[in-house]
Amino acid sequence: MIFAKLRRRRSAGKGGSPRPGVSNFLPTPLDSGVITCQVQDERGQLLPGAAVTLVGRLNQQTAHGITDSYGSFATSIAPGTHRLSISAGGYRRYSTQVEVGVNRHVQLGTVRLSPDESLEPPIPGRYRFDPYHTEIRFVAPHIGMSKIHGMFKEFDGVVQVAERFEDSRIEVAINAASIETGVKMRDDHLRSADFFDVANHPHIRFTSDRFTHLRADRWSVSGHLTLRGTTRPVELATTYLGQRKWQGPGFDGDLRVACHSTATLRREDYSVDWKATLAKGIAVVGPTIDLEIGVQAVMEQ
């Protein structure tokens, strides 16, 4: 009720009619102002998840938020001069100064971000996974109340970067027996026929079919994963982290490319259907596995 009165009072101009440019939807104090904007990518598409930060004259953060699914941001804020910045992965930071008045609505309108040029596709060539700076991890639900974290310690991967980055290709082979969750008894069970059956299927393999550019540093890498002799399509949500030359002792200017990928697998798709339940019918192991892959690959000479 109080907020409703505030909204009516704030939005009314002379004669009680709505005053254009003043927010009438945020429950804000009478002595504050409102800032709104909508963020788009380089193609003019709405950009959710962009970080919007405001800093006051004393260089102290005065507001912070994330754009919603429509790329929109709105906040109430104290009157005065603020520096507003917008950042998102793969884009150059946008920055501007805004003056906020008492009971005033500052509409920045549409803000279109520009791609970060440092994330240009890598130089064509053959890149091999650096095992010391690459991790293949997974997370699995356990008895409906916790999660088991694990990783594969032994693997080999190659990225063949094509002239047209979309035509590039990835091949990965994982030693299934190298699974490690920190508990030997559990790891031995995971290697058994109930799960990975490493005696008959020693390797897990992934081969990409297609790279699809979504926006800025975001890509979708489609391919096929073979596990326990069963092959299924998989789509990796991938963030491209760029290409760098690593100068340092023992590295001699290695040219490296990096990315971070995630995917969710269903156990039953690969016939990993071992089932055990607690007394109340709660499954010991959940039906899905979340993968998280962080890759650094070095260009082969």
PDB file of C-alpha atoms in Angstrom:
ATOM      1  CA  MET A   1       0.000   0.000   0.000  1.00  0.00           C
ATOM      2  CA  ILE A   2       2.824   2.385   0.885  1.00  0.00           C
ATOM      3  CA  PHE A   3       4.623   1.585  -2.384  1.00  0.00           C
ATOM      4  CA  ALA A   4       1.408   2.172  -4.333  1.00  0.00           C
ATOM      5  CA  LYS A   5       1.058   5.637  -2.798  1.00  0.00           C
ATOM      6  CA  LEU A   6       4.686   6.414  -3.555  1.00  0.00           C
ATOM      7  CA  ARG A   7       4.279   5.356  -7.194  1.00  0.00           C
ATOM      8  CA  ARG A   8       1.174   7.485  -7.659  1.00  0.00           C
ATOM      9  CA  ARG A   9       2.777  10.492  -6.011  1.00  0.00           C
ATOM     10  CA  ARG A  10       6.004  10.133  -7.953  1.00  0.00           C
ATOM     11  CA  SER A  11       4.360   9.694 -11.340  1.00  0.00           C
ATOM     12  CA  ALA A  12       1.806  12.470 -11.043  1.00  0.00           C
ATOM     13  CA  GLY A  13       2.504  15.792 -12.710  1.00  0.00           C
ATOM     14  CA  LYS A  14       0.272  18.845 -12.730  1.00  0.00           C
ATOM     15  CA  GLY A  15      -3.356  17.870 -12.657  1.00  0.00           C
ATOM     16  CA  GLY A  16      -2.450  14.355 -11.445  1.00  0.00           C
ATOM     17  CA  SER A  17      -1.601  13.016 -14.923  1.00  0.00           C
ATOM     18  CA  PRO A  18       1.441  10.740 -15.387  1.00  0.00           C
ATOM     19  CA  ARG A  19       4.661  12.667 -15.928  1.00  0.00           C
ATOM     20  CA  PRO A  20       6.620  11.307 -18.912  1.00  0.00           C
ATOM     21  CA  GLY A  21      10.095  10.037 -18.207  1.00  0.00           C
ATOM     22  CA  VAL A  22       9.454   9.241 -14.535  1.00  0.00           C
ATOM     23  CA  SER A  23       9.442   5.616 -13.413  1.00  0.00           C
ATOM     24  CA  ASN A  24       6.095   4.459 -12.109  1.00  0.00           C
ATOM     25  CA  PHE A  25       6.958   0.840 -11.485  1.00  0.00           C
ATOM     26  CA  LEU A  26       9.842   0.819  -8.961  1.00  0.00           C
ATOM     27  CA  PRO A  27       9.114   1.027  -5.207  1.00  0.00           C
ATOM     28  CA  THR A  28      11.690   3.776  -4.620  1.00  0.00           C
ATOM     29  CA  PRO A  29      12.046   6.434  -1.903  1.00  0.00           C
ATOM     30  CA  LEU A  30      10.739   9.912  -2.730  1.00  0.00           C
ATOM     31  CA  ASP A  31      14.211  11.476  -2.469  1.00  0.00           C
ATOM     32  CA  SER A  32      15.842   9.158  -5.031  1.00  0.00           C
ATOM     33  CA  GLY A  33      16.022   8.950  -8.794  1.00  0.00           C
ATOM     34  CA  VAL A  34      15.736   6.064 -11.238  1.00  0.00           C
ATOM     35  CA  ILE A  35      18.070   4.883 -14.015  1.00  0.00           C
ATOM     36  CA  THR A  36      16.972   2.446 -16.731  1.00  0.00           C
ATOM     37  CA  CYS A  37      18.535   1.053 -19.892  1.00  0.00           C
ATOM     38  CA  GLN A  38      18.370  -1.879 -22.261  1.00  0.00           C
ATOM     39  CA  VAL A  39      21.558  -3.599 -23.418  1.00  0.00           C
ATOM     40  CA  GLN A  40      22.022  -5.200 -26.842  1.00  0.00           C
ATOM     41  CA  ASP A  41      24.826  -7.158 -28.486  1.00  0.00           C
ATOM     42  CA  GLU A  42      26.622  -6.231 -31.701  1.00  0.00           C
ATOM     43  CA  ARG A  43      23.763  -7.685 -33.754  1.00  0.00           C
ATOM     44  CA  GLY A  44      21.078  -5.716 -31.983  1.00  0.00           C
ATOM     45  CA  GLN A  45      19.888  -8.758 -30.009  1.00  0.00           C
ATOM     46  CA  LEU A  46      18.878  -8.391 -26.367  1.00  0.00           C
ATOM     47  CA  LEU A  47      21.787  -9.160 -24.041  1.00  0.00           C
ATOM     48  CA  PRO A  48      20.852 -10.762 -20.713  1.00  0.00           C
ATOM     49  CA  GLY A  49      23.429 -11.220 -17.963  1.00  0.00           C
ATOM     50  CA  ALA A  50      25.382  -8.006 -18.608  1.00  0.00           C
ATOM     51  CA  ALA A  51      26.767  -6.416 -15.438  1.00  0.00           C
ATOM     52  CA  VAL A  52      25.759  -2.795 -14.797  1.00  0.00           C
ATOM     53  CA  THR A  53      27.704  -0.879 -12.128  1.00  0.00           C
ATOM     54  CA  LEU A  54      27.363   2.695 -10.881  1.00  0.00           C
ATOM     55  CA  VAL A  55      30.079   4.527  -8.958  1.00  0.00           C
ATOM     56  CA  GLY A  56      29.668   7.850  -7.142  1.00  0.00           C
ATOM     57  CA  ARG A  57      31.971  10.841  -6.802  1.00  0.00           C
ATOM     58  CA  LEU A  58      33.949   9.237  -3.983  1.00  0.00           C
ATOM     59  CA  ASN A  59      34.638   6.232  -6.217  1.00  0.00           C
ATOM     60  CA  GLN A  60      32.320   4.081  -4.133  1.00  0.00           C
ATOM     61  CA  GLN A  61      29.895   1.665  -5.743  1.00  0.00           C
ATOM     62  CA  THR A  62      26.379   3.091  -5.529  1.00  0.00           C
ATOM     63  CA  ALA A  63      24.478   0.390  -7.429  1.00  0.00           C
ATOM     64  CA  HIS A  64      25.079  -2.892  -9.213  1.00  0.00           C
ATOM     65  CA  GLY A  65      22.876  -5.314 -11.095  1.00  0.00           C
ATOM     66  CA  ILE A  66      22.506  -7.753 -13.981  1.00  0.00           C
ATOM     67  CA  THR A  67      20.350  -7.250 -17.053  1.00  0.00           C
ATOM     68  CA  ASP A  68      17.322  -9.525 -17.152  1.00  0.00           C
ATOM     69  CA  SER A  69      16.205 -11.875 -19.922  1.00  0.00           C
ATOM     70  CA  TYR A  70      15.104  -8.846 -21.956  1.00  0.00           C
ATOM     71  CA  GLY A  71      18.463  -7.124 -21.571  1.00  0.00           C
ATOM     72  CA  SER A  72      16.869  -4.548 -19.247  1.00  0.00           C
ATOM     73  CA  PHE A  73      18.265  -2.901 -16.128  1.00  0.00           C
ATOM     74  CA  ALA A  74      16.546  -0.563 -13.663  1.00  0.00           C
ATOM     75  CA  THR A  75      17.585   0.757 -10.281  1.00  0.00           C
ATOM     76  CA  SER A  76      16.762   3.511  -7.819  1.00  0.00           C
ATOM     77  CA  ILE A  77      19.725   5.617  -6.799  1.00  0.00           C
ATOM     78  CA  ALA A  78      20.627   8.678  -4.758  1.00  0.00           C
ATOM     79  CA  PRO A  79      20.661  12.006  -6.638  1.00  0.00           C
ATOM     80  CA  GLY A  80      24.012  13.202  -7.921  1.00  0.00           C
ATOM     81  CA  THR A  81      26.700  12.417 -10.474  1.00  0.00           C
ATOM     82  CA  HIS A  82      27.434   8.759 -11.162  1.00  0.00           C
ATOM     83  CA  ARG A  83      29.734   6.874 -13.499  1.00  0.00           C
ATOM     84  CA  LEU A  84      27.850   4.004 -15.143  1.00  0.00           C
ATOM     85  CA  SER A  85      29.638   1.067 -16.752  1.00  0.00           C
ATOM     86  CA  ILE A  86      28.300  -2.002 -18.539  1.00  0.00           C
ATOM     87  CA  SER A  87      30.386  -5.123 -19.068  1.00  0.00           C
ATOM     88  CA  ALA A  88      29.771  -8.582 -20.497  1.00  0.00           C
ATOM     89  CA  GLY A  89      32.051 -11.410 -21.536  1.00  0.00           C
ATOM     90  CA  GLY A  90      33.497 -10.857 -24.986  1.00  0.00           C
ATOM     91  CA  TYR A  91      32.567  -7.162 -25.167  1.00  0.00           C
ATOM     92  CA  ARG A  92      34.353  -3.880 -24.597  1.00  0.00           C
ATOM     93  CA  ARG A  93      33.275  -2.094 -21.451  1.00  0.00           C
ATOM     94  CA  TYR A  94      30.786   0.725 -22.013  1.00  0.00           C
ATOM     95  CA  SER A  95      31.080   3.740 -19.729  1.00  0.00           C
ATOM     96  CA  THR A  96      29.226   7.035 -19.377  1.00  0.00           C
ATOM     97  CA  GLN A  97      28.440   9.712 -16.798  1.00  0.00           C
ATOM     98  CA  VAL A  98      24.880  10.285 -15.638  1.00  0.00           C
ATOM     99  CA  GLU A  99      23.279  13.068 -13.618  1.00  0.00           C
ATOM    100  CA  VAL A 100      20.418  11.922 -11.412  1.00  0.00           C
ATOM    101  CA  GLY A 101      17.888  14.332  -9.960  1.00  0.00           C
ATOM    102  CA  VAL A 102      15.407  13.918  -7.135  1.00  0.00           C
ATOM    103  CA  ASN A 103      12.366  11.959  -8.288  1.00  0.00           C
ATOM    104  CA  ARG A 104      13.698  11.908 -11.856  1.00  0.00           C
ATOM    105  CA  HIS A 105      13.980   9.055 -14.321  1.00  0.00           C
ATOM    106  CA  VAL A 106      17.184   8.911 -16.354  1.00  0.00           C
ATOM    107  CA  GLN A 107      16.499   6.820 -19.446  1.00  0.00           C
ATOM    108  CA  LEU A 108      19.687   5.734 -21.204  1.00  0.00           C
ATOM    109  CA  GLY A 109      17.632   3.914 -23.815  1.00  0.00           C
ATOM    110  CA  THR A 110      19.376   1.242 -25.853  1.00  0.00           C
ATOM    111  CA  VAL A 111      23.080   0.598 -25.267  1.00  0.00           C
ATOM    112  CA  ARG A 112      24.752  -1.574 -27.898  1.00  0.00           C
ATOM    113  CA  LEU A 113      28.037  -3.180 -26.855  1.00  0.00           C
ATOM    114  CA  SER A 114      30.976  -3.702 -29.209  1.00  0.00           C
ATOM    115  CA  PRO A 115      32.935  -6.976 -29.367  1.00  0.00           C
ATOM    116  CA  ASP A 116      36.345  -7.178 -27.706  1.00  0.00           C
ATOM    117  CA  GLU A 117      38.868  -7.285 -30.562  1.00  0.00           C
ATOM    118  CA  SER A 118      41.301  -9.280 -28.410  1.00  0.00           C
ATOM    119  CA  LEU A 119      38.973 -12.277 -28.795  1.00  0.00           C
ATOM    120  CA  GLU A 120      39.462 -12.649 -32.523  1.00  0.00           C
ATOM    121  CA  PRO A 121      39.515 -16.316 -33.653  1.00  0.00           C
ATOM    122  CA  PRO A 122      42.902 -18.025 -33.238  1.00  0.00           C
ATOM    123  CA  ILE A 123      45.510 -18.458 -35.945  1.00  0.00           C
ATOM    124  CA  PRO A 124      44.744 -21.559 -38.067  1.00  0.00           C
ATOM    125  CA  GLY A 125      46.773 -24.609 -37.120  1.00  0.00           C
ATOM    126  CA  ARG A 126      46.860 -27.691 -34.944  1.00  0.00           C
ATOM    127  CA  TYR A 127      46.675 -27.196 -31.174  1.00  0.00           C
ATOM    128  CA  ARG A 128      47.128 -29.948 -28.569  1.00  0.00           C
ATOM    129  CA  PHE A 129      45.681 -29.880 -25.044  1.00  0.00           C
ATOM    130  CA  ASP A 130      48.188 -28.887 -22.375  1.00  0.00           C
ATOM    131  CA  PRO A 131      47.566 -31.574 -19.700  1.00  0.00           C
ATOM    132  CA  TYR A 132      49.008 -29.353 -16.954  1.00  0.00           C
ATOM    133  CA  HIS A 133      46.580 -26.513 -17.650  1.00  0.00           C
ATOM    134  CA  THR A 134      43.487 -28.412 -18.806  1.00  0.00           C
ATOM    135  CA  GLU A 135      40.839 -29.947 -16.566  1.00  0.00           C
ATOM    136  CA  ILE A 136      37.911 -32.254 -17.338  1.00  0.00           C
ATOM    137  CA  ARG A 137      35.616 -32.246 -14.319  1.00  0.00           C
ATOM    138  CA  PHE A 138      32.134 -33.471 -13.493  1.00  0.00           C
ATOM    139  CA  VAL A 139      29.497 -33.046 -10.795  1.00  0.00           C
ATOM    140  CA  ALA A 140      26.890 -35.690  -9.918  1.00  0.00           C
ATOM    141  CA  PRO A 141      23.974 -35.469  -7.446  1.00  0.00           C
ATOM    142  CA  HIS A 142      24.198 -37.893  -4.515  1.00  0.00           C
ATOM    143  CA  ILE A 143      21.190 -39.175  -2.485  1.00  0.00           C
ATOM    144  CA  GLY A 144      19.303 -35.985  -3.264  1.00  0.00           C
ATOM    145  CA  MET A 145      21.168 -33.871  -0.717  1.00  0.00           C
ATOM    146  CA  SER A 146      24.760 -33.341  -1.887  1.00  0.00           C
ATOM    147  CA  LYS A 147      27.023 -33.454  -4.915  1.00  0.00           C
ATOM    148  CA  ILE A 148      30.035 -35.563  -5.801  1.00  0.00           C
ATOM    149  CA  HIS A 149      32.864 -33.767  -7.613  1.00  0.00           C
ATOM    150  CA  GLY A 150      35.324 -35.661  -9.748  1.00  0.00           C
ATOM    151  CA  MET A 151      37.722 -35.402 -12.655  1.00  0.00           C
ATOM    152  CA  PHE A 152      39.593 -37.396 -15.282  1.00  0.00           C
ATOM    153  CA  LYS A 153      43.356 -37.212 -14.862  1.00  0.00           C
ATOM    154  CA  GLU A 154      44.480 -38.653 -18.217  1.00  0.00           C
ATOM    155  CA  PHE A 155      43.329 -37.469 -21.636  1.00  0.00           C
ATOM    156  CA  ASP A 156      44.521 -36.243 -25.014  1.00  0.00           C
ATOM    157  CA  GLY A 157      42.866 -33.601 -27.137  1.00  0.00           C
ATOM    158  CA  VAL A 158      43.534 -31.856 -30.430  1.00  0.00           C
ATOM    159  CA  VAL A 159      41.954 -28.705 -31.861  1.00  0.00           C
ATOM    160  CA  GLN A 160      42.338 -28.269 -35.610  1.00  0.00           C
ATOM    161  CA  VAL A 161      41.646 -24.575 -36.198  1.00  0.00           C
ATOM    162  CA  ALA A 162      40.500 -23.914 -39.761  1.00  0.00           C
ATOM    163  CA  GLU A 163      40.786 -20.741 -41.848  1.00  0.00           C
ATOM    164  CA  ARG A 164      37.087 -20.267 -41.202  1.00  0.00           C
ATOM    165  CA  PHE A 165      36.789 -20.832 -37.456  1.00  0.00           C
ATOM    166  CA  GLU A 166      33.322 -22.384 -37.834  1.00  0.00           C
ATOM    167  CA  ASP A 167      34.959 -25.226 -39.802  1.00  0.00           C
ATOM    168  CA  SER A 168      37.359 -26.108 -36.969  1.00  0.00           C
ATOM    169  CA  ARG A 169      37.358 -29.538 -35.342  1.00  0.00           C
ATOM    170  CA  ILE A 170      38.032 -31.001 -31.894  1.00  0.00           C
ATOM    171  CA  GLU A 171      38.911 -34.585 -30.997  1.00  0.00           C
ATOM    172  CA  VAL A 172      39.300 -35.751 -27.397  1.00  0.00           C
ATOM    173  CA  ALA A 173      40.140 -39.174 -25.947  1.00  0.00           C
ATOM    174  CA  ILE A 174      39.802 -39.710 -22.175  1.00  0.00           C
ATOM    175  CA  ASN A 175      41.238 -42.626 -20.210  1.00  0.00           C
ATOM    176  CA  ALA A 176      38.099 -43.766 -18.362  1.00  0.00           C
ATOM    177  CA  ALA A 177      40.142 -45.540 -15.694  1.00  0.00           C
ATOM    178  CA  SER A 178      41.745 -42.233 -14.689  1.00  0.00           C
ATOM    179  CA  ILE A 179      38.535 -41.116 -12.969  1.00  0.00           C
ATOM    180  CA  GLU A 180      39.144 -39.655  -9.520  1.00  0.00           C
ATOM    181  CA  THR A 181      36.657 -38.445  -6.894  1.00  0.00           C
ATOM    182  CA  GLY A 182      38.910 -38.603  -3.838  1.00  0.00           C
ATOM    183  CA  VAL A 183      37.499 -41.880  -2.488  1.00  0.00           C
ATOM    184  CA  LYS A 184      39.188 -45.086  -3.700  1.00  0.00           C
ATOM    185  CA  MET A 185      36.207 -47.367  -3.019  1.00  0.00           C
ATOM    186  CA  ARG A 186      33.916 -45.085  -4.991  1.00  0.00           C
ATOM    187  CA  ASP A 187      36.424 -44.712  -7.835  1.00  0.00           C
ATOM    188  CA  ASP A 188      36.753 -48.510  -8.109  1.00  0.00           C
ATOM    189  CA  HIS A 189      32.968 -48.800  -8.293  1.00  0.00           C
ATOM    190  CA  LEU A 190      32.827 -46.150 -11.018  1.00  0.00           C
ATOM    191  CA  ARG A 191      35.386 -48.133 -13.044  1.00  0.00           C
ATOM    192  CA  SER A 192      33.281 -51.296 -12.759  1.00  0.00           C
ATOM    193  CA  ALA A 193      30.608 -52.584 -15.146  1.00  0.00           C
ATOM    194  CA  ASP A 194      27.968 -50.725 -13.103  1.00  0.00           C
ATOM    195  CA  PHE A 195      29.265 -47.441 -14.513  1.00  0.00           C
ATOM    196  CA  PHE A 196      32.128 -46.886 -16.971  1.00  0.00           C
ATOM    197  CA  ASP A 197      33.055 -50.552 -17.473  1.00  0.00           C
ATOM    198  CA  VAL A 198      36.658 -49.589 -18.196  1.00  0.00           C
ATOM    199  CA  ALA A 199      37.718 -53.216 -18.802  1.00  0.00           C
ATOM    200  CA  ASN A 200      35.595 -53.331 -21.964  1.00  0.00           C
ATOM    201  CA  HIS A 201      35.456 -49.608 -22.806  1.00  0.00           C
ATOM    202  CA  PRO A 202      38.764 -48.034 -21.784  1.00  0.00           C
ATOM    203  CA  HIS A 203      38.212 -44.702 -23.559  1.00  0.00           C
ATOM    204  CA  ILE A 204      35.616 -41.957 -23.653  1.00  0.00           C
ATOM    205  CA  ARG A 205      35.741 -40.063 -26.956  1.00  0.00           C
ATOM    206  CA  PHE A 206      34.349 -36.785 -28.239  1.00  0.00           C
ATOM    207  CA  THR A 207      34.468 -35.587 -31.842  1.00  0.00           C
ATOM    208  CA  SER A 208      33.011 -32.244 -32.885  1.00  0.00           C
ATOM    209  CA  ASP A 209      30.780 -31.759 -35.918  1.00  0.00           C
ATOM    210  CA  ARG A 210      30.127 -28.042 -35.963  1.00  0.00           C
ATOM    211  CA  PHE A 211      31.130 -24.733 -34.360  1.00  0.00           C
ATOM    212  CA  THR A 212      28.279 -22.200 -34.142  1.00  0.00           C
ATOM    213  CA  HIS A 213      28.936 -18.587 -33.174  1.00  0.00           C
ATOM    214  CA  LEU A 214      26.239 -17.268 -30.842  1.00  0.00           C
ATOM    215  CA  ARG A 215      27.610 -13.859 -29.852  1.00  0.00           C
ATOM    216  CA  ALA A 216      30.926 -12.282 -28.880  1.00  0.00           C
ATOM    217  CA  ASP A 217      32.853 -14.976 -26.958  1.00  0.00           C
ATOM    218  CA  ARG A 218      29.983 -17.489 -26.828  1.00  0.00           C
ATOM    219  CA  TRP A 219      29.990 -20.531 -29.105  1.00  0.00           C
ATOM    220  CA  SER A 220      28.109 -23.788 -29.346  1.00  0.00           C
ATOM    221  CA  VAL A 221      30.273 -26.806 -30.170  1.00  0.00           C
ATOM    222  CA  SER A 222      28.157 -29.713 -31.413  1.00  0.00           C
ATOM    223  CA  GLY A 223      29.509 -33.225 -31.674  1.00  0.00           C
ATOM    224  CA  HIS A 224      29.221 -36.837 -30.591  1.00  0.00           C
ATOM    225  CA  LEU A 225      30.318 -38.424 -27.322  1.00  0.00           C
ATOM    226  CA  THR A 226      31.067 -42.143 -27.135  1.00  0.00           C
ATOM    227  CA  LEU A 227      30.859 -43.714 -23.685  1.00  0.00           C
ATOM    228  CA  ARG A 228      30.559 -47.436 -22.881  1.00  0.00           C
ATOM    229  CA  GLY A 229      30.339 -48.124 -26.618  1.00  0.00           C
ATOM    230  CA  THR A 230      27.274 -45.882 -27.024  1.00  0.00           C
ATOM    231  CA  THR A 231      27.463 -42.703 -29.121  1.00  0.00           C
ATOM    232  CA  ARG A 232      25.096 -39.782 -28.574  1.00  0.00           C
ATOM    233  CA  PRO A 233      24.996 -36.160 -29.801  1.00  0.00           C
ATOM    234  CA  VAL A 234      26.289 -33.578 -27.326  1.00  0.00           C
ATOM    235  CA  GLU A 235      26.307 -29.795 -27.408  1.00  0.00           C
ATOM    236  CA  LEU A 236      28.986 -27.940 -25.465  1.00  0.00           C
ATOM    237  CA  ALA A 237      28.150 -24.414 -24.308  1.00  0.00           C
ATOM    238  CA  THR A 238      31.540 -22.799 -24.858  1.00  0.00           C
ATOM    239  CA  THR A 239      33.151 -19.523 -23.877  1.00  0.00           C
ATOM    240  CA  TYR A 240      36.169 -18.640 -26.012  1.00  0.00           C
ATOM    241  CA  LEU A 241      38.888 -17.089 -23.825  1.00  0.00           C
ATOM    242  CA  GLY A 242      41.238 -15.936 -26.558  1.00  0.00           C
ATOM    243  CA  GLN A 243      44.750 -16.669 -27.803  1.00  0.00           C
ATOM    244  CA  ARG A 244      47.979 -15.664 -26.084  1.00  0.00           C
ATOM    245  CA  LYS A 245      51.720 -16.149 -26.335  1.00  0.00           C
ATOM    246  CA  TRP A 246      53.077 -17.503 -23.089  1.00  0.00           C
ATOM    247  CA  GLN A 247      56.487 -16.043 -22.418  1.00  0.00           C
ATOM    248  CA  GLY A 248      58.314 -17.595 -19.482  1.00  0.00           C
ATOM    249  CA  PRO A 249      60.955 -20.077 -18.335  1.00  0.00           C
ATOM    250  CA  GLY A 250      60.585 -23.352 -20.189  1.00  0.00           C
ATOM    251  CA  PHE A 251      57.780 -22.201 -22.475  1.00  0.00           C
ATOM    252  CA  ASP A 252      59.683 -20.294 -25.185  1.00  0.00           C
ATOM    253  CA  GLY A 253      56.719 -18.215 -26.358  1.00  0.00           C
ATOM    254  CA  ASP A 254      54.118 -20.980 -26.704  1.00  0.00           C
ATOM    255  CA  LEU A 255      51.074 -19.867 -28.675  1.00  0.00           C
ATOM    256  CA  ARG A 256      47.996 -20.919 -26.703  1.00  0.00           C
ATOM    257  CA  VAL A 257      44.254 -20.927 -27.217  1.00  0.00           C
ATOM    258  CA  ALA A 258      41.799 -21.349 -24.351  1.00  0.00           C
ATOM    259  CA  CYS A 259      38.112 -22.018 -23.762  1.00  0.00           C
ATOM    260  CA  HIS A 260      35.658 -23.115 -21.092  1.00  0.00           C
ATOM    261  CA  SER A 261      32.829 -25.548 -21.891  1.00  0.00           C
ATOM    262  CA  THR A 262      29.883 -27.055 -20.036  1.00  0.00           C
ATOM    263  CA  ALA A 263      27.315 -29.748 -20.827  1.00  0.00           C
ATOM    264  CA  THR A 264      24.769 -31.928 -19.063  1.00  0.00           C
ATOM    265  CA  LEU A 265      24.590 -35.664 -19.798  1.00  0.00           C
ATOM    266  CA  ARG A 266      21.867 -38.150 -18.945  1.00  0.00           C
ATOM    267  CA  ARG A 267      23.234 -41.442 -17.623  1.00  0.00           C
ATOM    268  CA  GLU A 268      20.547 -43.566 -19.247  1.00  0.00           C
ATOM    269  CA  ASP A 269      21.520 -42.244 -22.696  1.00  0.00           C
ATOM    270  CA  TYR A 270      24.773 -44.173 -22.348  1.00  0.00           C
ATOM    271  CA  SER A 271      23.336 -47.258 -20.621  1.00  0.00           C
ATOM    272  CA  VAL A 272      24.880 -46.181 -17.320  1.00  0.00           C
ATOM    273  CA  ASP A 273      21.694 -47.179 -15.555  1.00  0.00           C
ATOM    274  CA  TRP A 274      22.940 -48.586 -12.247  1.00  0.00           C
ATOM    275  CA  LYS A 275      20.210 -47.929  -9.680  1.00  0.00           C
ATOM    276  CA  ALA A 276      20.189 -48.081  -5.917  1.00  0.00           C
ATOM    277  CA  THR A 277      17.759 -46.361  -3.577  1.00  0.00           C
ATOM    278  CA  LEU A 278      17.516 -45.492   0.073  1.00  0.00           C
ATOM    279  CA  ALA A 279      14.709 -46.756   2.290  1.00  0.00           C
ATOM    280  CA  LYS A 280      12.467 -43.847   1.250  1.00  0.00           C
ATOM    281  CA  GLY A 281      12.986 -44.506  -2.442  1.00  0.00           C
ATOM    282  CA  ILE A 282      15.543 -41.716  -2.965  1.00  0.00           C
ATOM    283  CA  ALA A 283      18.053 -42.534  -5.707  1.00  0.00           C
ATOM    284  CA  VAL A 284      21.656 -42.813  -4.538  1.00  0.00           C
ATOM    285  CA  VAL A 285      22.947 -41.390  -7.834  1.00  0.00           C
ATOM    286  CA  GLY A 286      21.089 -38.731  -9.804  1.00  0.00           C
ATOM    287  CA  PRO A 287      20.054 -39.151 -13.461  1.00  0.00           C
ATOM    288  CA  THR A 288      22.276 -36.379 -14.839  1.00  0.00           C
ATOM    289  CA  ILE A 289      25.966 -35.485 -14.823  1.00  0.00           C
ATOM    290  CA  ASP A 290      27.250 -31.928 -15.294  1.00  0.00           C
ATOM    291  CA  LEU A 291      30.520 -31.583 -17.202  1.00  0.00           C
ATOM    292  CA  GLU A 292      32.908 -28.646 -16.880  1.00  0.00           C
ATOM    293  CA  ILE A 293      35.931 -28.467 -19.156  1.00  0.00           C
ATOM    294  CA  GLY A 294      38.681 -25.848 -19.001  1.00  0.00           C
ATOM    295  CA  VAL A 295      41.121 -26.080 -21.891  1.00  0.00           C
ATOM    296  CA  GLN A 296      44.472 -24.567 -22.756  1.00  0.00           C
ATOM    297  CA  ALA A 297      45.831 -25.907 -26.038  1.00  0.00           C
ATOM    298  CA  VAL A 298      49.293 -25.223 -27.436  1.00  0.00           C
ATOM    299  CA  MET A 299      49.977 -24.740 -31.142  1.00  0.00           C
ATOM    300  CA  GLU A 300      52.140 -27.534 -32.519  1.00  0.00           C
ATOM    301  CA  GLN A 301      55.147 -26.491 -34.578  1.00  0.00           C
TER     302      GLN A 301
END
